[in-house]
mmCIF file of C-alpha atoms in Angstrom:
data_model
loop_
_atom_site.group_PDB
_atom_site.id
_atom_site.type_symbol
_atom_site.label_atom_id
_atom_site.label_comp_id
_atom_site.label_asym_id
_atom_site.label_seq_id
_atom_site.Cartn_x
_atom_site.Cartn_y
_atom_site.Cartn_z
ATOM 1 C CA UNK B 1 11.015 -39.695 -18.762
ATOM 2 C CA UNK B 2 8.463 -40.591 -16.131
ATOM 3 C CA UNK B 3 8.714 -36.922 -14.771
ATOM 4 C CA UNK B 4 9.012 -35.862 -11.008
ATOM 5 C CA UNK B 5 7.039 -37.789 -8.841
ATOM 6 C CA UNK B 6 5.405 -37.678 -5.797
ATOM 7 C CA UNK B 7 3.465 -39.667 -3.144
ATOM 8 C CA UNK B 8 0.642 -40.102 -1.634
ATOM 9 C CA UNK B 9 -1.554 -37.977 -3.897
ATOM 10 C CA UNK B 10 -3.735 -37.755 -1.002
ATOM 11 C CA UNK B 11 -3.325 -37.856 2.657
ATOM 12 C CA UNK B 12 -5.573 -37.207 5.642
ATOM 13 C CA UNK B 13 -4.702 -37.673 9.202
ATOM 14 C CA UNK B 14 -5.207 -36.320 12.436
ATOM 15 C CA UNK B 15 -3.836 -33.439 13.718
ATOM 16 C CA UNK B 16 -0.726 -34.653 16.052
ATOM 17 C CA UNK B 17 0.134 -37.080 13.840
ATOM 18 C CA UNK B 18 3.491 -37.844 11.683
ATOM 19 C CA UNK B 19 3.237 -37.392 7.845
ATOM 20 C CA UNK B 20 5.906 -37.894 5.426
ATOM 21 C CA UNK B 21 5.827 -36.776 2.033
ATOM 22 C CA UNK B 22 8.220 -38.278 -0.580
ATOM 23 C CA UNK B 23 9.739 -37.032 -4.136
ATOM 24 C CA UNK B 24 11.633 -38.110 -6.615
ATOM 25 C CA UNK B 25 13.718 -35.988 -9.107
ATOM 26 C CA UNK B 26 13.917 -36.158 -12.926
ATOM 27 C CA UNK B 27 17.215 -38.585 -13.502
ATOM 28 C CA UNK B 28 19.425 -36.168 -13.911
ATOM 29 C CA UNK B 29 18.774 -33.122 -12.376
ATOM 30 C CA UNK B 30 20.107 -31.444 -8.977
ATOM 31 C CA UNK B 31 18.425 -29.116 -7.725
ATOM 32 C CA UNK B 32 15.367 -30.184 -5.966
ATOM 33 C CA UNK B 33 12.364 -27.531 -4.341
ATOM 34 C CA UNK B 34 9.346 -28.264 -1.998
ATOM 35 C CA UNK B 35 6.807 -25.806 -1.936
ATOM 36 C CA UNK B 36 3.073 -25.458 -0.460
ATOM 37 C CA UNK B 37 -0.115 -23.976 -2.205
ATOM 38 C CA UNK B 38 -2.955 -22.382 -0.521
ATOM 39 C CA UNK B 39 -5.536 -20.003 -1.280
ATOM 40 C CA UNK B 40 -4.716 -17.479 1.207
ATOM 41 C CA UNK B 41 -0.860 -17.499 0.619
ATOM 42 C CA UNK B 42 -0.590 -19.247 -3.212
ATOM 43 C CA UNK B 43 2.723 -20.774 -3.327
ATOM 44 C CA UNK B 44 5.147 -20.802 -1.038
ATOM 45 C CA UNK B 45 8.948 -21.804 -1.347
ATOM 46 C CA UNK B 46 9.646 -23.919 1.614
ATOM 47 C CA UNK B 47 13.255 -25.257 0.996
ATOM 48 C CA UNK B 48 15.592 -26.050 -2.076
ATOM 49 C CA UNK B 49 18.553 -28.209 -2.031
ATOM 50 C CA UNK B 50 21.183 -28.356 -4.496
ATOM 51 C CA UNK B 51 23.186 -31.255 -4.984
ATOM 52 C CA UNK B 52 21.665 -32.890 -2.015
ATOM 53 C CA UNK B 53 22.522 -29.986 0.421
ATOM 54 C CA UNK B 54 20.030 -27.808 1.206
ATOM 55 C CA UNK B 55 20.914 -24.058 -0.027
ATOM 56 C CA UNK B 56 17.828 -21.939 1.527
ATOM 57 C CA UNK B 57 15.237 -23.283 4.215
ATOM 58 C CA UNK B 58 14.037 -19.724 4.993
ATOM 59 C CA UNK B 59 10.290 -20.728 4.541
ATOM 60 C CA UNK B 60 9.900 -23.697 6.505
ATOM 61 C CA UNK B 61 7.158 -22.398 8.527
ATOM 62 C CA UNK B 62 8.452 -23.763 12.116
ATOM 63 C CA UNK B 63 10.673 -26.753 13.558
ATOM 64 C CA UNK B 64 7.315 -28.856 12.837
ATOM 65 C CA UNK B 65 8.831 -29.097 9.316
ATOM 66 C CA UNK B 66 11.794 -31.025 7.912
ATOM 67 C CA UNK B 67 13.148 -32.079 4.678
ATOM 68 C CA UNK B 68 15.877 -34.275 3.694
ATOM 69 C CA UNK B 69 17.461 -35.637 0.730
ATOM 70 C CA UNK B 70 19.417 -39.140 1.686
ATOM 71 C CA UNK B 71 20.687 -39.545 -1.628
ATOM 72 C CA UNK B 72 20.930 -37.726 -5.522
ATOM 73 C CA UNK B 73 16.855 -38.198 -6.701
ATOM 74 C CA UNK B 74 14.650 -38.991 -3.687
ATOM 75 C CA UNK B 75 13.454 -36.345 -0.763
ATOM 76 C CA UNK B 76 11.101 -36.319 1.959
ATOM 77 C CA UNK B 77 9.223 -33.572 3.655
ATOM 78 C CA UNK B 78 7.692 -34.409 7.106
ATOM 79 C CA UNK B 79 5.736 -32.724 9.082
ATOM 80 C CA UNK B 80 5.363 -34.191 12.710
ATOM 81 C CA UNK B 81 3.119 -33.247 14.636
ATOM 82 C CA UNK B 82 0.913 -32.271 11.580
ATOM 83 C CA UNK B 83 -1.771 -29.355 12.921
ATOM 84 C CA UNK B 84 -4.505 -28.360 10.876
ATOM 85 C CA UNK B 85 -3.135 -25.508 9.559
ATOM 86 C CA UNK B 86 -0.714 -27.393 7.530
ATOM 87 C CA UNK B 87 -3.732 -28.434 5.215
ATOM 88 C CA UNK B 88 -2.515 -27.111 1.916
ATOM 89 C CA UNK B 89 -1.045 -28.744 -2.020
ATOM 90 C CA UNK B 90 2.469 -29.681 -1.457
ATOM 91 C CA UNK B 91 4.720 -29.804 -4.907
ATOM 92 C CA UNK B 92 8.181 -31.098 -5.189
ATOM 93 C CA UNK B 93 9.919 -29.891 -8.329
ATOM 94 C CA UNK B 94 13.403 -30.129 -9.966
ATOM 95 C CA UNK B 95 15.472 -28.920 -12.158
ATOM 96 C CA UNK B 96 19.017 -29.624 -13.919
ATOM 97 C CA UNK B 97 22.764 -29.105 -14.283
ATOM 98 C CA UNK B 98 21.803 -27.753 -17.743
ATOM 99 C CA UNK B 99 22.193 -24.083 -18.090
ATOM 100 C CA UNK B 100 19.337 -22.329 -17.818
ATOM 101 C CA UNK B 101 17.164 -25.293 -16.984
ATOM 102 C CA UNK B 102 13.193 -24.734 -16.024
ATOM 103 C CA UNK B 103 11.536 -26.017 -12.690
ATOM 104 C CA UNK B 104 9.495 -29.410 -13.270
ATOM 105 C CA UNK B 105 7.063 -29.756 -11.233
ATOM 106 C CA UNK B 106 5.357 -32.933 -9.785
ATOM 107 C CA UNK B 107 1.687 -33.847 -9.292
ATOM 108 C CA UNK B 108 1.832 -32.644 -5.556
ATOM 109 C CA UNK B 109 0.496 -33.793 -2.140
ATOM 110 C CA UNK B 110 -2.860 -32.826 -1.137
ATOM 111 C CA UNK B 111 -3.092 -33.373 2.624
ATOM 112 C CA UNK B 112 -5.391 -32.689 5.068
ATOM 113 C CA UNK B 113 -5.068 -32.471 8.737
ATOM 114 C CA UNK B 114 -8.223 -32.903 10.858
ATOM 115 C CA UNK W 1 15.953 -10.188 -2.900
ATOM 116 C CA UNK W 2 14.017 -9.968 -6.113
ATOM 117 C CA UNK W 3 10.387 -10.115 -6.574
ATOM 118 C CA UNK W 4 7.583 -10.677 -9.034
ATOM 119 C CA UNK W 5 4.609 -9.257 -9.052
ATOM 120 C CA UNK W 6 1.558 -9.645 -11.014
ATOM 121 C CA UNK W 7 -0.950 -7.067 -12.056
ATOM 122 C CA UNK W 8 -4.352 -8.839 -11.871
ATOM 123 C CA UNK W 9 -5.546 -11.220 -9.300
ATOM 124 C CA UNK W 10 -8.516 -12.352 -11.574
ATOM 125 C CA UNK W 11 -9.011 -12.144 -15.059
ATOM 126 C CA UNK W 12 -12.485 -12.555 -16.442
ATOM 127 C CA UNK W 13 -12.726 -13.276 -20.514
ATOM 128 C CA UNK W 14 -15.435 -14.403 -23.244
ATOM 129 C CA UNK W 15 -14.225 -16.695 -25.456
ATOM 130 C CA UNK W 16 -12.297 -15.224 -28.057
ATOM 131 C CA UNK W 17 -10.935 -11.511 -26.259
ATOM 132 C CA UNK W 18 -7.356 -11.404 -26.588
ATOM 133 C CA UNK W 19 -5.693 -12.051 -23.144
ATOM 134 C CA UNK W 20 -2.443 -9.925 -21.491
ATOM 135 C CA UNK W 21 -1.260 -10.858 -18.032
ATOM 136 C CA UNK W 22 1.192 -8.451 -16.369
ATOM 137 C CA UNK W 23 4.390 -9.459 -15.268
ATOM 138 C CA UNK W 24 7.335 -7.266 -13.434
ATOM 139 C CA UNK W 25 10.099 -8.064 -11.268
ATOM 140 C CA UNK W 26 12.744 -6.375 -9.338
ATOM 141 C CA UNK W 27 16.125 -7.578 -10.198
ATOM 142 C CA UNK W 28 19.148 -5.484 -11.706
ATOM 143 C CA UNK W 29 20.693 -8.355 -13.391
ATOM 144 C CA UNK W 30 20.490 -10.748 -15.869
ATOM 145 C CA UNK W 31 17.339 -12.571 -15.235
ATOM 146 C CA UNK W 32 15.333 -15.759 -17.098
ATOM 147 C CA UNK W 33 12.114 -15.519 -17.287
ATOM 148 C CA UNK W 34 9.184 -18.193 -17.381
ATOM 149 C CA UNK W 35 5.719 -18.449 -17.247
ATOM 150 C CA UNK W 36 3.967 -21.274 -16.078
ATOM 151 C CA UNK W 37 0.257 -22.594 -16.030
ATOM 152 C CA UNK W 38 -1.739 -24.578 -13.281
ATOM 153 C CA UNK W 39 -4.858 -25.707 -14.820
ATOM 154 C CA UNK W 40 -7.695 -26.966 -11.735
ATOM 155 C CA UNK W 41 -6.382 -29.658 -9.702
ATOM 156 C CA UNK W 42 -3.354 -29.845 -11.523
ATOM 157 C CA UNK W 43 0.305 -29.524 -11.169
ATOM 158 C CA UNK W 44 2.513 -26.478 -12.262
ATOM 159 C CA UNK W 45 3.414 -26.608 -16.188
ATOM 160 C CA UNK W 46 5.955 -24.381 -18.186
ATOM 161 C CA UNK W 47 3.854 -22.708 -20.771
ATOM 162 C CA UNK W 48 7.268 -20.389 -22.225
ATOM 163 C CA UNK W 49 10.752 -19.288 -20.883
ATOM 164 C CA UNK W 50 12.527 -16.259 -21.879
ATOM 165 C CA UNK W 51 16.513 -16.603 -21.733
ATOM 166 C CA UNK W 52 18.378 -14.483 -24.469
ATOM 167 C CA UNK W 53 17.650 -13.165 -27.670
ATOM 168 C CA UNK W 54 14.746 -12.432 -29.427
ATOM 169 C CA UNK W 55 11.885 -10.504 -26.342
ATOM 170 C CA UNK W 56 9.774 -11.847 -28.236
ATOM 171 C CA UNK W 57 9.023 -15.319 -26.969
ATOM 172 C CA UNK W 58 6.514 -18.167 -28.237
ATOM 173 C CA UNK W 59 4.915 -20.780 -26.194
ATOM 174 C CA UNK W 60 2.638 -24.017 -26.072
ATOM 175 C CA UNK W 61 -1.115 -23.111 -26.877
ATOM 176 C CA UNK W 62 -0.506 -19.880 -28.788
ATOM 177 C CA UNK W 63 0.632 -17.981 -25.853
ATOM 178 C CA UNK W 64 3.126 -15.887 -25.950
ATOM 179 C CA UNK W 65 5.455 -13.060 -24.027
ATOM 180 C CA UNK W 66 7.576 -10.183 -24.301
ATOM 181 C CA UNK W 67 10.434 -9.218 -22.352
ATOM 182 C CA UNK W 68 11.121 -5.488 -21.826
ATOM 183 C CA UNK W 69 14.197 -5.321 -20.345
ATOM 184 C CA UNK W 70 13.657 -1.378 -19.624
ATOM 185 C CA UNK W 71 10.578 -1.519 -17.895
ATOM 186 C CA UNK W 72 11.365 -4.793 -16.366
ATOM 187 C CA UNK W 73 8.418 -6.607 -17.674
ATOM 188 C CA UNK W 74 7.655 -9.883 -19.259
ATOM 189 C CA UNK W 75 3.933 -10.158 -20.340
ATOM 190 C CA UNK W 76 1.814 -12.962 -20.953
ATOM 191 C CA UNK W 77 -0.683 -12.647 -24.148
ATOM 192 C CA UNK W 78 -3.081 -14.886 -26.427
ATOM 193 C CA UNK W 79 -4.905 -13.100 -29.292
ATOM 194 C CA UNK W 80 -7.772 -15.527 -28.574
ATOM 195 C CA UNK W 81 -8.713 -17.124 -25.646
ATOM 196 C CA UNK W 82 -10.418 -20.121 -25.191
ATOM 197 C CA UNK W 83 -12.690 -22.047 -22.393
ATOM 198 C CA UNK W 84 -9.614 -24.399 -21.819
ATOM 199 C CA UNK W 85 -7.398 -21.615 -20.723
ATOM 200 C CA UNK W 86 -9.086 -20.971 -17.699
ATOM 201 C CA UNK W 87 -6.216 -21.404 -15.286
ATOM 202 C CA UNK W 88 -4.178 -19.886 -12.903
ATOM 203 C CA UNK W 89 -1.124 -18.564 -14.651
ATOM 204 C CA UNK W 90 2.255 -17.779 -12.393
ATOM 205 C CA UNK W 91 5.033 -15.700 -13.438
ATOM 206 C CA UNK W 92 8.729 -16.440 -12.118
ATOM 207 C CA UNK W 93 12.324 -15.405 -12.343
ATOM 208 C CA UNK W 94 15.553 -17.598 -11.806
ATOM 209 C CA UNK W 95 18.505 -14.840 -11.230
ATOM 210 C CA UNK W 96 21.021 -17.455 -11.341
ATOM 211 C CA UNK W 97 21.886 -19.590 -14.468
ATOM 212 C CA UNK W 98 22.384 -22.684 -12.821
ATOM 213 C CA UNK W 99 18.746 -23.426 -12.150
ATOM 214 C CA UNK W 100 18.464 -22.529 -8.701
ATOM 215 C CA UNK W 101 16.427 -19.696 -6.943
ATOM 216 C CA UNK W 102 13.041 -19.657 -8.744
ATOM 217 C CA UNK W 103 10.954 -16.434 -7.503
ATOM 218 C CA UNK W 104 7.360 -16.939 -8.493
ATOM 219 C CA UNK W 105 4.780 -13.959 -8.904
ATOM 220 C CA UNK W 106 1.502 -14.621 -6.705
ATOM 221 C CA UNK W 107 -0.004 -15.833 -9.587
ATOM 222 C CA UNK W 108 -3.219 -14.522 -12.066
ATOM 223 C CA UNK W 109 -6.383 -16.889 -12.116
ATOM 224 C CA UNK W 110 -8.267 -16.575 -15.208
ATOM 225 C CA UNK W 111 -11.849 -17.593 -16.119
ATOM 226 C CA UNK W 112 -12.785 -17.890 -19.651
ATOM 227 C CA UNK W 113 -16.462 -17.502 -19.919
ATOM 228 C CA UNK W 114 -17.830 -19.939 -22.959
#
């Protein structure tokens, strides 16, 4: 199992640009999360879907922000136009039908907006 | 809406003091219970999950926790720390069964002094 995983590892870009972040689930599983890290607000839930609709998008910080899942394992988070502020450790994780089934997290996004 | 909190921003231990994190959350109903580790630069990992049965849960790396249903607790404990546990360690609750609505504490950082 090659585990959730995301891409870039890295990204910087100027503030105003477009950045996309990608994800793909654990074969498998339905439930899919994006959340940020900081230091001065840890992590944050931004959005989870659940069998490709998405269930709560309450902390999507502003209309800057979007997040879709086209099909059953792959997602995208972008972020256009990316401001500064938006510097932070993205993580996509997932998690499956089973019952009681734990988050699995991937490697995350570090991006940085100049 | 439930909540976790956690008792102790920072944690400062020599190698070899026994460790407890504190864990509560707010939630009436049946709850499962995980703990989870970030070591630097790294991605979230389950250390232990609590769903029925015995409080008394093991984990990876002789961690372990205890749920107290009555004072809504689940704490995190090592009889012996090591070096390689500093970490940030991040408490969570998932209210529903079906692996969906993950509340995470704000999370405990812990140095181990060698």
């Amino acid at each position: 199992d090659a585990g959730v995983i995301q891409s870039p590892r890295h990204e910087v870009t100027e503030m105003g640009q477009e950045v996309t972040l990608r994800c793909k689930l654990i074969s498998g599983h339905n439930s899919l999360f994006w959340y940020r890290q900081t230091m001065m607000r840890g992590l944050e839930l931004l959005i989870y879907f659940n069998n490709n609709v998405p269930i709560d998008d309450s902390g999507m910080p502003e209309d800057r922000f979007s997040a879709k899942m086209p099909n059953a394992s792959f997602s995208t988070l972008k972020i256009q136009p990316s401001e500064p502020r938006d510097s932070a450790v993205y993580f996509c994780a997932s998690s499956s039908r089973e019952l009681n089934s734990p988050l699995h997290f991937g490697n995350g996004t570090r991006l940085t907006v100049t | 809406a439930q909540s976790v909190s956690q008792h102790n921003h920072h944690v400062i231990l020599s190698e070899a003091a026994s460790l407890e994190l504190g864990c509560n959350y707010s939630y009436g109903g049946t709850v499962n219970l995980f703990w989870y580790v970030q070591y630097p630069g790294q991605h979230l990992q389950l250390l232990l999950k609590y769903f029925s049965g015995d409080p008394l849960v093991k984990g990876i790396k002789g961690f372990e926790a205890e749920f107290i249903k009555s004072k809504f607790s689940f704490n995190l404990r090592k009889p012996s720390v090591q070096w390689s546990d500093t970490a940030e360690y991040f408490c969570a609750v998932n209210v529903d069964n079906y692996g969906q609505n993950f509340v995470f504490g704000p999370g405990t950082r812990l140095s181990v002094l060698p």
